[in-house]
Structure formats: structure tokens, C-alpha cells
mmCIF file of C-alpha atoms and ligand atoms in Angstrom:
data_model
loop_
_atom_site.group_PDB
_atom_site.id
_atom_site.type_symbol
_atom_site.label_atom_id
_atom_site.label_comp_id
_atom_site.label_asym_id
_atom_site.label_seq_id
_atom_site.Cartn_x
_atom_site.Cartn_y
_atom_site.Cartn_z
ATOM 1 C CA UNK A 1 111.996 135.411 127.738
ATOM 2 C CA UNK A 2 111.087 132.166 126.676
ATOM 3 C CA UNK A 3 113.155 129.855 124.107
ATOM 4 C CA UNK A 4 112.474 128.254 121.090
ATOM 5 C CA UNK A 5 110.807 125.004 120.968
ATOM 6 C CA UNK A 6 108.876 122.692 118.706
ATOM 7 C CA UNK A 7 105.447 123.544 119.195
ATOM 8 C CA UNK A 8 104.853 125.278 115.547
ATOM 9 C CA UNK A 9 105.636 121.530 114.526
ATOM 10 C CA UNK A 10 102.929 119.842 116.722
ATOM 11 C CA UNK A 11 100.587 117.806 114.354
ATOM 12 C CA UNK A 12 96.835 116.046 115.897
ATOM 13 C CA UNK A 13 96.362 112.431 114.532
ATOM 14 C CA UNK A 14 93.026 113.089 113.300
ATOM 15 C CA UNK A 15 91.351 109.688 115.240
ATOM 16 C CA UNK A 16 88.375 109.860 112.696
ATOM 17 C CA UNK A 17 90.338 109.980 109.570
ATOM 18 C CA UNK A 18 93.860 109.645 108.168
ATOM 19 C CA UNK A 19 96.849 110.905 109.195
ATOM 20 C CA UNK A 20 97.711 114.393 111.482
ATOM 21 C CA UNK A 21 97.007 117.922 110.757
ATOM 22 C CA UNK A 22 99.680 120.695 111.733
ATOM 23 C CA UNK A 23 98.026 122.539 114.385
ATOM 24 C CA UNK A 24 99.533 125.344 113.253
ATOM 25 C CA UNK A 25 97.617 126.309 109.782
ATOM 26 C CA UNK A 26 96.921 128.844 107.030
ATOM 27 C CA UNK A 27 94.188 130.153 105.591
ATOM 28 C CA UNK A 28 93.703 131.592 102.342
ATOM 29 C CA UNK A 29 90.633 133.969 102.864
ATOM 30 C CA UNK A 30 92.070 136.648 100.814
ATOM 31 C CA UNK A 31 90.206 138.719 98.714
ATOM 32 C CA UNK A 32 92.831 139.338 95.511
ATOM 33 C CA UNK A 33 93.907 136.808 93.855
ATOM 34 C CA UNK A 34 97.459 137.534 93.422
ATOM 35 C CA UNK A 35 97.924 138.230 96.807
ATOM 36 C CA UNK A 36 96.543 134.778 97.687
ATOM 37 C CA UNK A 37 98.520 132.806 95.304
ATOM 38 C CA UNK A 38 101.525 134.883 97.093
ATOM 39 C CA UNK A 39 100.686 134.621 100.585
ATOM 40 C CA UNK A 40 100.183 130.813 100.232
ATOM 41 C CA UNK A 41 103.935 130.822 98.329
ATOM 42 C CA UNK A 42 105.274 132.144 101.373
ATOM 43 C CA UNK A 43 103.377 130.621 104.030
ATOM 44 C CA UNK A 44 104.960 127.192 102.610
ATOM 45 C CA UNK A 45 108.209 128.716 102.723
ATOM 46 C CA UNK A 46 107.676 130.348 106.313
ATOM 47 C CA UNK A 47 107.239 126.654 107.251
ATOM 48 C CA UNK A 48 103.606 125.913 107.494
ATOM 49 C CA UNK A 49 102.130 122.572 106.489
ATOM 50 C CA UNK A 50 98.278 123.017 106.715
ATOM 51 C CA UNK A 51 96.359 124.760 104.295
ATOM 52 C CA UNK A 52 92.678 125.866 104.335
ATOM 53 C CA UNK A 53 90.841 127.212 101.146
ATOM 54 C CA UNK A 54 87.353 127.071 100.433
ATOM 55 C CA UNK A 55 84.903 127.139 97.367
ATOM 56 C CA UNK A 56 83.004 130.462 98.831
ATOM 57 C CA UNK A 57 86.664 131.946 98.952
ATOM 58 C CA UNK A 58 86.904 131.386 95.022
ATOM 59 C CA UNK A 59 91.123 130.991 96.288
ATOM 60 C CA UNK A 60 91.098 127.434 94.968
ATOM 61 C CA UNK A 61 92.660 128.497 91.771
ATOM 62 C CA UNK A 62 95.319 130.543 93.206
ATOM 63 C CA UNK A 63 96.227 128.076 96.105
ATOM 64 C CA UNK A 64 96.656 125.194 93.710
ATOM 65 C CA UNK A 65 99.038 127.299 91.391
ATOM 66 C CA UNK A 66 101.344 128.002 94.499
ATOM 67 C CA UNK A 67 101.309 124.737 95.432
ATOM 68 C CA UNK A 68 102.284 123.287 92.165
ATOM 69 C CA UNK A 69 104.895 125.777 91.652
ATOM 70 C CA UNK A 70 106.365 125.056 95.538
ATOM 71 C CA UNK A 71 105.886 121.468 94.408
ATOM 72 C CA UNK A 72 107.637 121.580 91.372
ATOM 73 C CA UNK A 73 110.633 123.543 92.945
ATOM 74 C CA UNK A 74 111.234 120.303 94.992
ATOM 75 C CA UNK A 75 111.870 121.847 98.050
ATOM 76 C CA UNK A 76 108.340 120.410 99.454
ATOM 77 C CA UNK A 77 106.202 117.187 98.604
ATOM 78 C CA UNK A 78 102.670 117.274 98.116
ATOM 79 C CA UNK A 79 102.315 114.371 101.306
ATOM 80 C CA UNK A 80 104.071 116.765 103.301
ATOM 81 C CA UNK A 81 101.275 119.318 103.352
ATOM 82 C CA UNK A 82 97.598 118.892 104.606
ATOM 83 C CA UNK A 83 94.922 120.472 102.598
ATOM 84 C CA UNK A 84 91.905 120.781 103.090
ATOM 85 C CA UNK A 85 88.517 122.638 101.203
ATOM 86 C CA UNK A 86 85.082 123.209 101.396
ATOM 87 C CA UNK A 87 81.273 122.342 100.446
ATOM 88 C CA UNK A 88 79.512 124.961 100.010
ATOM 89 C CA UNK A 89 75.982 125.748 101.040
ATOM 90 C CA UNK A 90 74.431 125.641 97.589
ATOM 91 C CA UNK A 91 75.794 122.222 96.991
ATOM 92 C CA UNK A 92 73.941 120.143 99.998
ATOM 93 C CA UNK A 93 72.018 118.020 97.500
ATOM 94 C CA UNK A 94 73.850 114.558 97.863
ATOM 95 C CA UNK A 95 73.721 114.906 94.020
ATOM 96 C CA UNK A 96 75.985 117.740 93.565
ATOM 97 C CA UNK A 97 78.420 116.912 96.687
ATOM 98 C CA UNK A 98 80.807 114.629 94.463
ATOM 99 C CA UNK A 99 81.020 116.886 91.476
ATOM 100 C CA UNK A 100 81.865 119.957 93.606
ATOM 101 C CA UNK A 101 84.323 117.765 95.157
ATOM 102 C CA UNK A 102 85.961 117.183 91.944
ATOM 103 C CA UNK A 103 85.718 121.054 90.441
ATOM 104 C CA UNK A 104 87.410 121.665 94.006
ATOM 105 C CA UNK A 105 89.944 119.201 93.958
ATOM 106 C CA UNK A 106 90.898 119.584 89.517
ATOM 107 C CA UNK A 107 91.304 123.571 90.771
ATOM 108 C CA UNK A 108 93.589 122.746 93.582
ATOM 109 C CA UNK A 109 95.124 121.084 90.802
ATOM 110 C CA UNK A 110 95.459 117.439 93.631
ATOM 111 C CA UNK A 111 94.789 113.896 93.315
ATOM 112 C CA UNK A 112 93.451 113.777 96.924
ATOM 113 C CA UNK A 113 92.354 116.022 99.574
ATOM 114 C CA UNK A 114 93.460 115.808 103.025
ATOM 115 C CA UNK A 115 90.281 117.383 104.676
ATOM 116 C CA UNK A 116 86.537 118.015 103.282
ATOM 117 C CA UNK A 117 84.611 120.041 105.291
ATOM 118 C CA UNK A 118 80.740 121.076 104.542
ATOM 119 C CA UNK A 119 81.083 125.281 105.151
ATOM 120 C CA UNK A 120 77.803 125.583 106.938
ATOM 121 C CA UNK A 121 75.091 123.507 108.588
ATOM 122 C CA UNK A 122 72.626 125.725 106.412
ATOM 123 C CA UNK A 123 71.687 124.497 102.649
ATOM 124 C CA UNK A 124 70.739 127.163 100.309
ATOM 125 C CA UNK A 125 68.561 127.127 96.959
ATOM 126 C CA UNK A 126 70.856 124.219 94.845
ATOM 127 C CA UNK A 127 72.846 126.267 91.804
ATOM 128 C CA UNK A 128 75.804 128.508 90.661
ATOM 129 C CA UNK A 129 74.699 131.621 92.292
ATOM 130 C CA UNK A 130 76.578 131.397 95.684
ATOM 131 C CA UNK A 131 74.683 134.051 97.333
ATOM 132 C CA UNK A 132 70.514 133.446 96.410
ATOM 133 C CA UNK A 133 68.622 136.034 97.626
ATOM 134 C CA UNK A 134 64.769 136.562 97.152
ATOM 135 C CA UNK A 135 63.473 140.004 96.042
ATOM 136 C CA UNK A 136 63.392 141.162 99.486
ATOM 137 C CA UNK A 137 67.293 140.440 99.601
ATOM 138 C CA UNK A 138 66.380 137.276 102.129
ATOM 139 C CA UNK A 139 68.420 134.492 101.885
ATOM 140 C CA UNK A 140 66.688 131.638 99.919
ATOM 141 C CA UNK A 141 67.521 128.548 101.911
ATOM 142 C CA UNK A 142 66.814 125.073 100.780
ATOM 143 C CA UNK A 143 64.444 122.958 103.059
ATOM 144 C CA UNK A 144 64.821 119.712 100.654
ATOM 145 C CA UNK A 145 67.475 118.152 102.559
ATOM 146 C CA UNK A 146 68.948 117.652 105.873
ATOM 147 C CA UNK A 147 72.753 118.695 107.036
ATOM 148 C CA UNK A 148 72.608 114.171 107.355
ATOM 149 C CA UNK A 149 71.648 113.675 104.060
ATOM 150 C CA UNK A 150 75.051 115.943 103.126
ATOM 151 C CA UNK A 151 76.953 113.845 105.507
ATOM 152 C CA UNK A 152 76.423 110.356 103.810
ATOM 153 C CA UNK A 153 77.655 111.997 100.422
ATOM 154 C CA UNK A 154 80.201 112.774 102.254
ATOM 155 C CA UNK A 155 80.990 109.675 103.887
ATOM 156 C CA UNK A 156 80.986 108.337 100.055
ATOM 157 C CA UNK A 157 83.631 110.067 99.167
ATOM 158 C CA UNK A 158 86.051 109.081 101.889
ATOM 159 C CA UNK A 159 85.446 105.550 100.810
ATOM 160 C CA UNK A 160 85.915 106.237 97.718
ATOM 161 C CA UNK A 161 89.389 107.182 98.794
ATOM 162 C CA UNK A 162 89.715 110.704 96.999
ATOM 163 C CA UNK A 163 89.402 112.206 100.610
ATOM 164 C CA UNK A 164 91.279 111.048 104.129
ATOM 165 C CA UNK A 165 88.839 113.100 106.820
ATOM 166 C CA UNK A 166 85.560 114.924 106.461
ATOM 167 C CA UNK A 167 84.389 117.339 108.610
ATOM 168 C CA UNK A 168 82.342 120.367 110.235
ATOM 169 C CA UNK A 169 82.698 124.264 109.862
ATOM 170 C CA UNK A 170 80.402 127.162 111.615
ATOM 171 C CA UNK A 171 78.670 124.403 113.735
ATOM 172 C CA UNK A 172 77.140 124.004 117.045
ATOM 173 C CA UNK A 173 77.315 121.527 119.812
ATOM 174 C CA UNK A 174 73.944 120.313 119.404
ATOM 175 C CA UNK A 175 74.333 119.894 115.777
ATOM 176 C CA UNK A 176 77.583 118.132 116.284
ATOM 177 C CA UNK A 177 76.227 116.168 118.675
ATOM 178 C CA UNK A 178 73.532 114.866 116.041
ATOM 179 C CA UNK A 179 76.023 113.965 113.414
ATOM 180 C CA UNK A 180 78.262 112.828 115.235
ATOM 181 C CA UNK A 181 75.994 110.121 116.630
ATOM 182 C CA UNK A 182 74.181 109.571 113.698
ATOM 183 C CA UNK A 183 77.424 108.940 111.606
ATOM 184 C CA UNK A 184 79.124 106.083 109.871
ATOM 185 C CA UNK A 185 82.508 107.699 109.212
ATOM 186 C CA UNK A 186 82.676 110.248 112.027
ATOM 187 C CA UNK A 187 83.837 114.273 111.858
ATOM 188 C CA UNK A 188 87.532 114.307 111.764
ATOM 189 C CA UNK A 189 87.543 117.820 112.608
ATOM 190 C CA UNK A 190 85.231 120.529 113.972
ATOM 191 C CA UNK A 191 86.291 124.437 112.366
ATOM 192 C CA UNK A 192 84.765 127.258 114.132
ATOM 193 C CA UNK A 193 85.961 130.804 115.073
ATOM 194 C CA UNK A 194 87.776 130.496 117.911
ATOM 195 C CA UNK A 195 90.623 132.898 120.342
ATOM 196 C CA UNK A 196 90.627 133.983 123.667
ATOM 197 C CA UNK A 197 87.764 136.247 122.873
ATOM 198 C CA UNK A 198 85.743 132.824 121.998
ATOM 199 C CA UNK A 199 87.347 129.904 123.737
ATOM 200 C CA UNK A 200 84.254 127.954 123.050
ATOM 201 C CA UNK A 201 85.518 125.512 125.924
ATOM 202 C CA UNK A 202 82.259 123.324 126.706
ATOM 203 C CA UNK A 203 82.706 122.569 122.332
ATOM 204 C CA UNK A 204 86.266 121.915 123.044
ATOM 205 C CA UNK A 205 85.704 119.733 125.899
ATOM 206 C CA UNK A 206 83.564 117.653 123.386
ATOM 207 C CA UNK A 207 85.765 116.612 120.522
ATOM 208 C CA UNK A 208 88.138 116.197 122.999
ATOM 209 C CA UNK A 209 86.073 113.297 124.671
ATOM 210 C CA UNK A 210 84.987 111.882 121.093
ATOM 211 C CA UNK A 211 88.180 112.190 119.152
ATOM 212 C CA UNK A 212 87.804 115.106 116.854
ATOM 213 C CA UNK A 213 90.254 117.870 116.149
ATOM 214 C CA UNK A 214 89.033 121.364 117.031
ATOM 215 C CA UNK A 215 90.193 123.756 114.766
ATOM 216 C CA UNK A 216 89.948 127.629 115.036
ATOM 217 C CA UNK A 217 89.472 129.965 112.843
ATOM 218 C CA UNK A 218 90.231 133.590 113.109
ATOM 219 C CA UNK A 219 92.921 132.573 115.970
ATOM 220 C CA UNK A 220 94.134 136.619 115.921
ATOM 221 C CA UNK A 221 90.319 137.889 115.934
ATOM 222 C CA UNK A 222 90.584 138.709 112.190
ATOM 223 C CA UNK A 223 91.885 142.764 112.645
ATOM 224 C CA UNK A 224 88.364 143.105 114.309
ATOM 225 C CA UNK A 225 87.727 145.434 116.749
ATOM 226 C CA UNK A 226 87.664 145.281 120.035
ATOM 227 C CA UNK A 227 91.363 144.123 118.878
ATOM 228 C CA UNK A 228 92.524 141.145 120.611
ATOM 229 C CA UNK A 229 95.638 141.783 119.614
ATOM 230 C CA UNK A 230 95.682 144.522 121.874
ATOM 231 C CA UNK A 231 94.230 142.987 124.918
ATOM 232 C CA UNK A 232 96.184 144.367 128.217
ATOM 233 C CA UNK A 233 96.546 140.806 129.095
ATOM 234 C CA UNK A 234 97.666 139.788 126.016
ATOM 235 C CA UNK A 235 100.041 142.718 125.687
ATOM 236 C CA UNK A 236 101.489 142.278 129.023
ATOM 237 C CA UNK A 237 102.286 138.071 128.613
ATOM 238 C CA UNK A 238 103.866 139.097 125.025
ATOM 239 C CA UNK A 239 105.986 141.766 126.865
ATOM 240 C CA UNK A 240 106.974 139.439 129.763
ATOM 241 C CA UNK A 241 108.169 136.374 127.110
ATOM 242 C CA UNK A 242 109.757 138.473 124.451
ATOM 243 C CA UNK A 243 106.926 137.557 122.033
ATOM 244 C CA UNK A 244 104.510 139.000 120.053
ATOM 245 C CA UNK A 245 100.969 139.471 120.645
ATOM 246 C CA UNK A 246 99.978 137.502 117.934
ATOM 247 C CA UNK A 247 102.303 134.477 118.688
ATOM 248 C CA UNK A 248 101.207 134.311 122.451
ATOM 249 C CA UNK A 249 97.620 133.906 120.641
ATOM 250 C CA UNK A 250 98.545 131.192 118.358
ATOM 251 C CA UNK A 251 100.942 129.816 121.407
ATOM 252 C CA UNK A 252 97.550 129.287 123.192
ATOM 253 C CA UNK A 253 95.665 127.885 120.453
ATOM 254 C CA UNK A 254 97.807 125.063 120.239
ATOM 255 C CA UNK A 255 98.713 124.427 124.048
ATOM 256 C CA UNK A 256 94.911 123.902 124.878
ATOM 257 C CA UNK A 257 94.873 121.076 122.486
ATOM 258 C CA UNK A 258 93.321 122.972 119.128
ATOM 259 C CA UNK A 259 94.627 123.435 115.678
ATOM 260 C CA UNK A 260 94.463 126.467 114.260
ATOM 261 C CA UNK A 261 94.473 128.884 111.062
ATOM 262 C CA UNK A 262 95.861 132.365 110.436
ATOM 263 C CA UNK A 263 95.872 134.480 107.474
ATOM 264 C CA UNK A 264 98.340 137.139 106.646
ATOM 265 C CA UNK A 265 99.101 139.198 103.535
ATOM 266 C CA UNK A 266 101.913 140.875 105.233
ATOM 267 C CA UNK A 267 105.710 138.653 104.213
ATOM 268 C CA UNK A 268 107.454 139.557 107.891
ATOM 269 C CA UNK A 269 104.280 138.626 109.581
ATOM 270 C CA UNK A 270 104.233 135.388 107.969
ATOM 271 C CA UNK A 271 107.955 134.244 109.570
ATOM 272 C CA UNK A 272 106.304 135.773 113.161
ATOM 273 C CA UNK A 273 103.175 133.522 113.384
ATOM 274 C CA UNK A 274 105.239 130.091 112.441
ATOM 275 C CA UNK A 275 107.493 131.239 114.717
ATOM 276 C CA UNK A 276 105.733 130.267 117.983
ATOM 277 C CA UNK A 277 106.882 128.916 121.625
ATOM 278 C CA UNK A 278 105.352 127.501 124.332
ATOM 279 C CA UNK A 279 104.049 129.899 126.946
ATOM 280 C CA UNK A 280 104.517 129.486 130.485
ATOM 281 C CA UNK A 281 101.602 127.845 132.570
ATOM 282 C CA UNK A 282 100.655 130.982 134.390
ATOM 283 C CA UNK A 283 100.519 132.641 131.187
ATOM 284 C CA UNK A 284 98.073 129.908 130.098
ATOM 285 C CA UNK A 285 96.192 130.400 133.302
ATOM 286 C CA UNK A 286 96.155 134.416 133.002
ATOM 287 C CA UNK A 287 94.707 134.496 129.312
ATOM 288 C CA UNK A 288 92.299 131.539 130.396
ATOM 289 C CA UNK A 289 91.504 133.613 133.682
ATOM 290 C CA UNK A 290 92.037 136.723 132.969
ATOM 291 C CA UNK A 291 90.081 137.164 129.518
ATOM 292 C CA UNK A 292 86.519 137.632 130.631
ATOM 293 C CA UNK A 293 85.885 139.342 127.441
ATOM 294 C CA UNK A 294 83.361 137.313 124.920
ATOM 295 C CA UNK A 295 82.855 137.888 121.740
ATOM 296 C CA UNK A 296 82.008 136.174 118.315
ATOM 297 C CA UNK A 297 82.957 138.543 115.129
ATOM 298 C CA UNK A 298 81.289 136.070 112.648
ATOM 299 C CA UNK A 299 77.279 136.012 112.372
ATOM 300 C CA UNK A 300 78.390 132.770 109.997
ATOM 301 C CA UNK A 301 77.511 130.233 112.348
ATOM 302 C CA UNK A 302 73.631 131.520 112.795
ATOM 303 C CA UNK A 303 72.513 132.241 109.550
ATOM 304 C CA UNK A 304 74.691 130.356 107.016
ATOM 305 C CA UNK A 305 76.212 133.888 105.544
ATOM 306 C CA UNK A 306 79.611 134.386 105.783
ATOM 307 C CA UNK A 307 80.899 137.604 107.710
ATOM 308 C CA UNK A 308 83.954 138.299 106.738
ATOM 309 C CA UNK A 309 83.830 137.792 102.924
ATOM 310 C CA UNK A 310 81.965 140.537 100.993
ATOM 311 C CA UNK A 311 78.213 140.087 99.628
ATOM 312 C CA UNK A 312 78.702 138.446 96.225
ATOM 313 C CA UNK A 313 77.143 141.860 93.794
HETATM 314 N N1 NAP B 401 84.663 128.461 107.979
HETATM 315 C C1 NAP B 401 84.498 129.728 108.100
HETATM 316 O O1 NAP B 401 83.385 130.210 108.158
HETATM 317 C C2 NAP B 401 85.699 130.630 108.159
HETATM 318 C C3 NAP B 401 85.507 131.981 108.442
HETATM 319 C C4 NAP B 401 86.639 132.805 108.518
HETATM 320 C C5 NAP B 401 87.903 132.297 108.298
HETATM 321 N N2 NAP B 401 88.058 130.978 107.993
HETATM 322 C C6 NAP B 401 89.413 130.426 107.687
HETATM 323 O O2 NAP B 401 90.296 130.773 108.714
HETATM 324 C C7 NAP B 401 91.413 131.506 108.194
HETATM 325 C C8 NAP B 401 91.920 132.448 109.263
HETATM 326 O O3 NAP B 401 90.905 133.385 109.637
HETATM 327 P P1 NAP B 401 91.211 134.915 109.737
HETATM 328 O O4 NAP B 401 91.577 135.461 108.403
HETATM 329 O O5 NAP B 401 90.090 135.547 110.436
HETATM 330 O O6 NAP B 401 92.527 134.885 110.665
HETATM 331 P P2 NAP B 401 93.245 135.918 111.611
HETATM 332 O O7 NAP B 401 94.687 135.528 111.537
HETATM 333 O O8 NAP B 401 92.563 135.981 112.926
HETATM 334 O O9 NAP B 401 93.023 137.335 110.970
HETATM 335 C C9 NAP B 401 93.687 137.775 109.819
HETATM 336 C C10 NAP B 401 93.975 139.263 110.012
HETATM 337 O O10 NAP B 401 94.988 139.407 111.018
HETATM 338 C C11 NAP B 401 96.055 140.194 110.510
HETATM 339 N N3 NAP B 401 97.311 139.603 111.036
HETATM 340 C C12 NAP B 401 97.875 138.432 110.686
HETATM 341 N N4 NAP B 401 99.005 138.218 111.366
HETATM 342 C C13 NAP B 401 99.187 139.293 112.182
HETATM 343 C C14 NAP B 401 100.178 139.659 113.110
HETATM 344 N N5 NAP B 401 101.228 138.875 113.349
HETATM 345 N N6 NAP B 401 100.033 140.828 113.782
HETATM 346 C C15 NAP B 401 98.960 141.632 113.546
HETATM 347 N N7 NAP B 401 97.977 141.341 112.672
HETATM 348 C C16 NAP B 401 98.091 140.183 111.982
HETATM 349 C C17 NAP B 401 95.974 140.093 109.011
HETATM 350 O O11 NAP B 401 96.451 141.282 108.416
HETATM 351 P P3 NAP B 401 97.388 141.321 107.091
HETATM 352 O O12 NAP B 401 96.859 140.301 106.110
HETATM 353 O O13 NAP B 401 97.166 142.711 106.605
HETATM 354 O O14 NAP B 401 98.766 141.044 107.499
HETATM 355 C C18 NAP B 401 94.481 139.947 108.766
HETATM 356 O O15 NAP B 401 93.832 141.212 108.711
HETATM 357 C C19 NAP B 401 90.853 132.150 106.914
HETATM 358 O O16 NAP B 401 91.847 132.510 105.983
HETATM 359 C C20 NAP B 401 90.014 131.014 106.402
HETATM 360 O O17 NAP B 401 90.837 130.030 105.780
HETATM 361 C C21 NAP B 401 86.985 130.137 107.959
#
């Protein structure tokens, strides 16, 4: 059995931005919109501090309501919890990154946003259909301007001062690698799917050397199947320490150095993944070891198109 301790509390300085983010994070990829506005009520009151929303999730609404309500309750202060949103692909034009900024923010109902991340690497055709698709049903991407040229509008806003870190999501090293040199303000944070199915070490091993904060997505392998949660090694360490499965996941995450996000609907499951200790080493070394498994459940990352939210009608 192990006892409780203060990882769920551990918080990255981000060295390419302002302040920490609580490696220990929720998302708000949730496909009603009572159930988000819900879920991100009790998430704040399970004890998370991190929050992760997105334009493409269309949750920006509901997360801002909870938030205000929490806020207003006076139990929490806005400075206490780290938010962060998302560019999406049809707004790459350095034109339209400051005024999706501000619909994102004015939804969220802030003054300031902790993180901004651009969603993808991949631009599509500029406008207010999310989803373009030729006649064929191809993806109409936008060749007009580079993932760079989306970067300085982003820089802009962090001097502006709206926004304390800007960063990456569904990226690769070599595109990293690119922006990151390139860059005036540098990525605060890389988001990618990441768990012990996709410990994407040799991206790791980079923001670790250049100061960024790695930050995984899908930490319990999103319900997908093969189930992580039901790995025999996983099973076994949660059986040994008198945890979950799902907590000796997150317990990873964060004891390799990464932030990370879950999402549940479910209240009692919300209370289980805050409520995380640290693993033993040879747990650490048995997941890191023993997991030979490797497998990426979102195509996001090659084509621009997210997996795991349905095709807009
Ligand atoms: N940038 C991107 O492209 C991108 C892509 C995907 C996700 N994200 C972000 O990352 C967040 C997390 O990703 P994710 O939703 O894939 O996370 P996840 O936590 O790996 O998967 C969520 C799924 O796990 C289940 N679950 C949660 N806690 C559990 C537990 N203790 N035991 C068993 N099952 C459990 C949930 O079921 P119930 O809800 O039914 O409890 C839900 O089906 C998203 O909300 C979003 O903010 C970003």
C-alpha cells in the first residue's frame, strides 16, 4: 500500500511563460453541454486547478459558466486556476488569430488566459465552417500560410499581455524543433496524446532539455480499446499499492516529469483521479519496462482532424 502524498499538487514553472501549471489537469472534451458545465463544477471541487477547453470542443461556453459560478461562490479565485484554450485550424491567418482569441476568451467569460495553444500544425480553408470538406469529402486545407506565420500572431498576443504562455498541440518533434528555433517568445508547453501506450520519450527528452512543459493528453487512453486501463501490468502495480488503475496511470504521468489531462463524466471518478500518490520506483521501472505495447488512438496529429470528437454534420 502506498500513502498519501502531495503529488496531485505538483505544479511545472512553465520556463517559457508565466507562472506553473498543475500537472495534474482536466479536460473538458465532452460532447453535452450540461454534462460539461457539470463535470468542470466538480472537477474544481474534486481539487483540480488546470483546465483545458478548446474552440473545436464548442465547451467554452459551458466551462466559463462553471467557472464563474465556482468563482462567485468564493470558495476558489480565478488566479488560483490555470486555463488554457485553443486556435483552431481554420483560424491560422495571422488576421483572424486575435479575434478568435477574444470570442474564446469573452466565452470563457476571463480577462486573461493562462495558456494559448494553436490545436494543430495543419491550417484549413479560413472561415466559420470548422470542418471544410471538398465535394469528395477531402479536407480543404489552406496552403496560404505557414504554422510560423501563426506563431508570431501568437507571440503578439502574449505581449499584449491578454495571454501568459503560448503553445503546441498534436505536434511533432521536427515541427517543434522548427518553431522552437525559429521563435521569439518560445512554446511554453507541448500537448500531445500521451500514456504508457505512447510514452513519446525521445519528444519528452526534448522539452525537457529546452524548457517546455510536456503535457499529455488522453493520460487513461480515452476508454479506447486495447484498454490501458486493463493492462496486466497496470492491473497488477494498482493491486500491489492499493490504487486504482487509473491513478497508477496519472501517478506516472506526473513522476516522469509531464503534466497531464483527464476527462471524466462520472462524479466518484472525479475524487479517484485527483486523488493520486507516488508510485514506487520499481513500479516506475515495470510500466516503463514492462509496457512494450505502442499505440496512438488519435489520427489528429497526421492529418489535422480530430479523432475523438465526431465529424461536424
Ligand atoms: N489537442 C488534442 O488534439 C486533444 C485530443 C484529445 C483530448 N484532448 C484534451 O485532453 C483531455 C483528456 O483526454 P481524454 O478525454 O482522452 O482523457 P482520458 O482520461 O484518457 O479518457 C477519458 C475517458 O476515460 C474514462 N475515465 C475517466 N476516469 C476514469 C477512471 N478513473 N476509470 C476508468 N475510466 C475512466 C472516461 O469515462 P467517463 O467520462 O464515462 O467517466 C472517458 O471515457 C480532453 O478532455 C481534452 O481536453 C486534446
Amino acid at each position: 500500500m502506498i500513502q498519501p502524498d502531495n503529488l496531485r499538487f505538483t505544479r511545472l514553472p512553465l520556463a517559457n511563460g508565466a507562472g506553473a501549471i498543475p500537472a495534474l489537469g482536466f479536460g473538458t472534451l465532452i460532447p453535452d453541454p450540461i454534462a460539461t458545465k457539470n463535470a468542470t463544477k466538480a472537477a474544481l471541487e474534486a481539487g483540480f486547478r488546470a483546465l483545458d477547453t478548446a474552440e473545436r470542443y464548442r465547451t467554452e461556453k459551458e466551462v466559463g459558466e462553471a467557472m464563474t459560478e465556482v468563482f462567485k461562490a468564493g470558495k476558489i479565485k480565478r488566479e488560483e486556476v490555470f486555463v488554457a484554450t485553443k486556435l483552431w485550424n481554420t483560424n491560422h491567418r495571422p488576421e483572424r488569430v486575435k479575434p478568435a482569441f477574444e470570442v474564446s476568451l469573452k466565452k470563457l467569460q476571463l480577462d486573461y488566459l493562462d495558456l494559448y495553444l494553436i490545436h494543430t500544425p495543419f491550417a484549413f480553408q479560413p472561415g466559420d465552417v470548422q470542418d471544410p470538406r471538398d465535394v469528395s469529402g477531402n479536407v480543404i486545407y489552406d496552403r496560404g500560410v505557414t504554422l510560423l506565420d501563426t506563431w508570431r500572431a501568437m507571440e503578439e498576443l502574449v505581449r499584449e499581455g491578454k495571454c501568459k504562455a503560448i503553445g503546441l498541440s498534436d505536434i511533432g518533434l521536427e515541427k517543434l524543433k522548427e518553431i522552437f528555433e525559429a521563435a521569439t517568445i518560445k512554446p511554453a508547453v507541448v500537448h500531445v496524446e500521451s500514456h504508457p501506450y505512447l510514452p513519446e520519450w525521445e519528444l519528452l527528452d526534448y522539452c525537457r532539455k529546452n524548457g517546455i512543459v510536456f503535457q499529455a493528453f488522453a493520460a487513461l487512453g480515452h476508454s479506447s480499446e486495447p484498454n490501458l486501463l486493463a493492462d496486466p501490468v497496470i492491473t497488477a502495480i494498482a493491486h500491489r499499492v492499493g490504487k486504482t488503475p487509473a491513478q497508477v496511470a496519472l501517478a506516472w504521468g506526473i513522476q516522469r516529469g509531464t503534466a497531464l489531462l483527464t476527462t471524466t463524466k462520472t462524479p466518484s471518478r472525479m475524487a479517484e483521479n485527483f486523488d493520486v500518490s507516488t508510485l514506487p520506483e520499481d513500479a516506475m521501472r515495470e510500466i516503463n519496462e514492462g509496457i512494450q505495447s505502442r499505440i496512438r488512438f488519435n489520427a489528429v496529429v497526421e492529418t489535422g482532424v480530430p479523432g475523438f470528437i465526431p465529424r461536424e454534420k
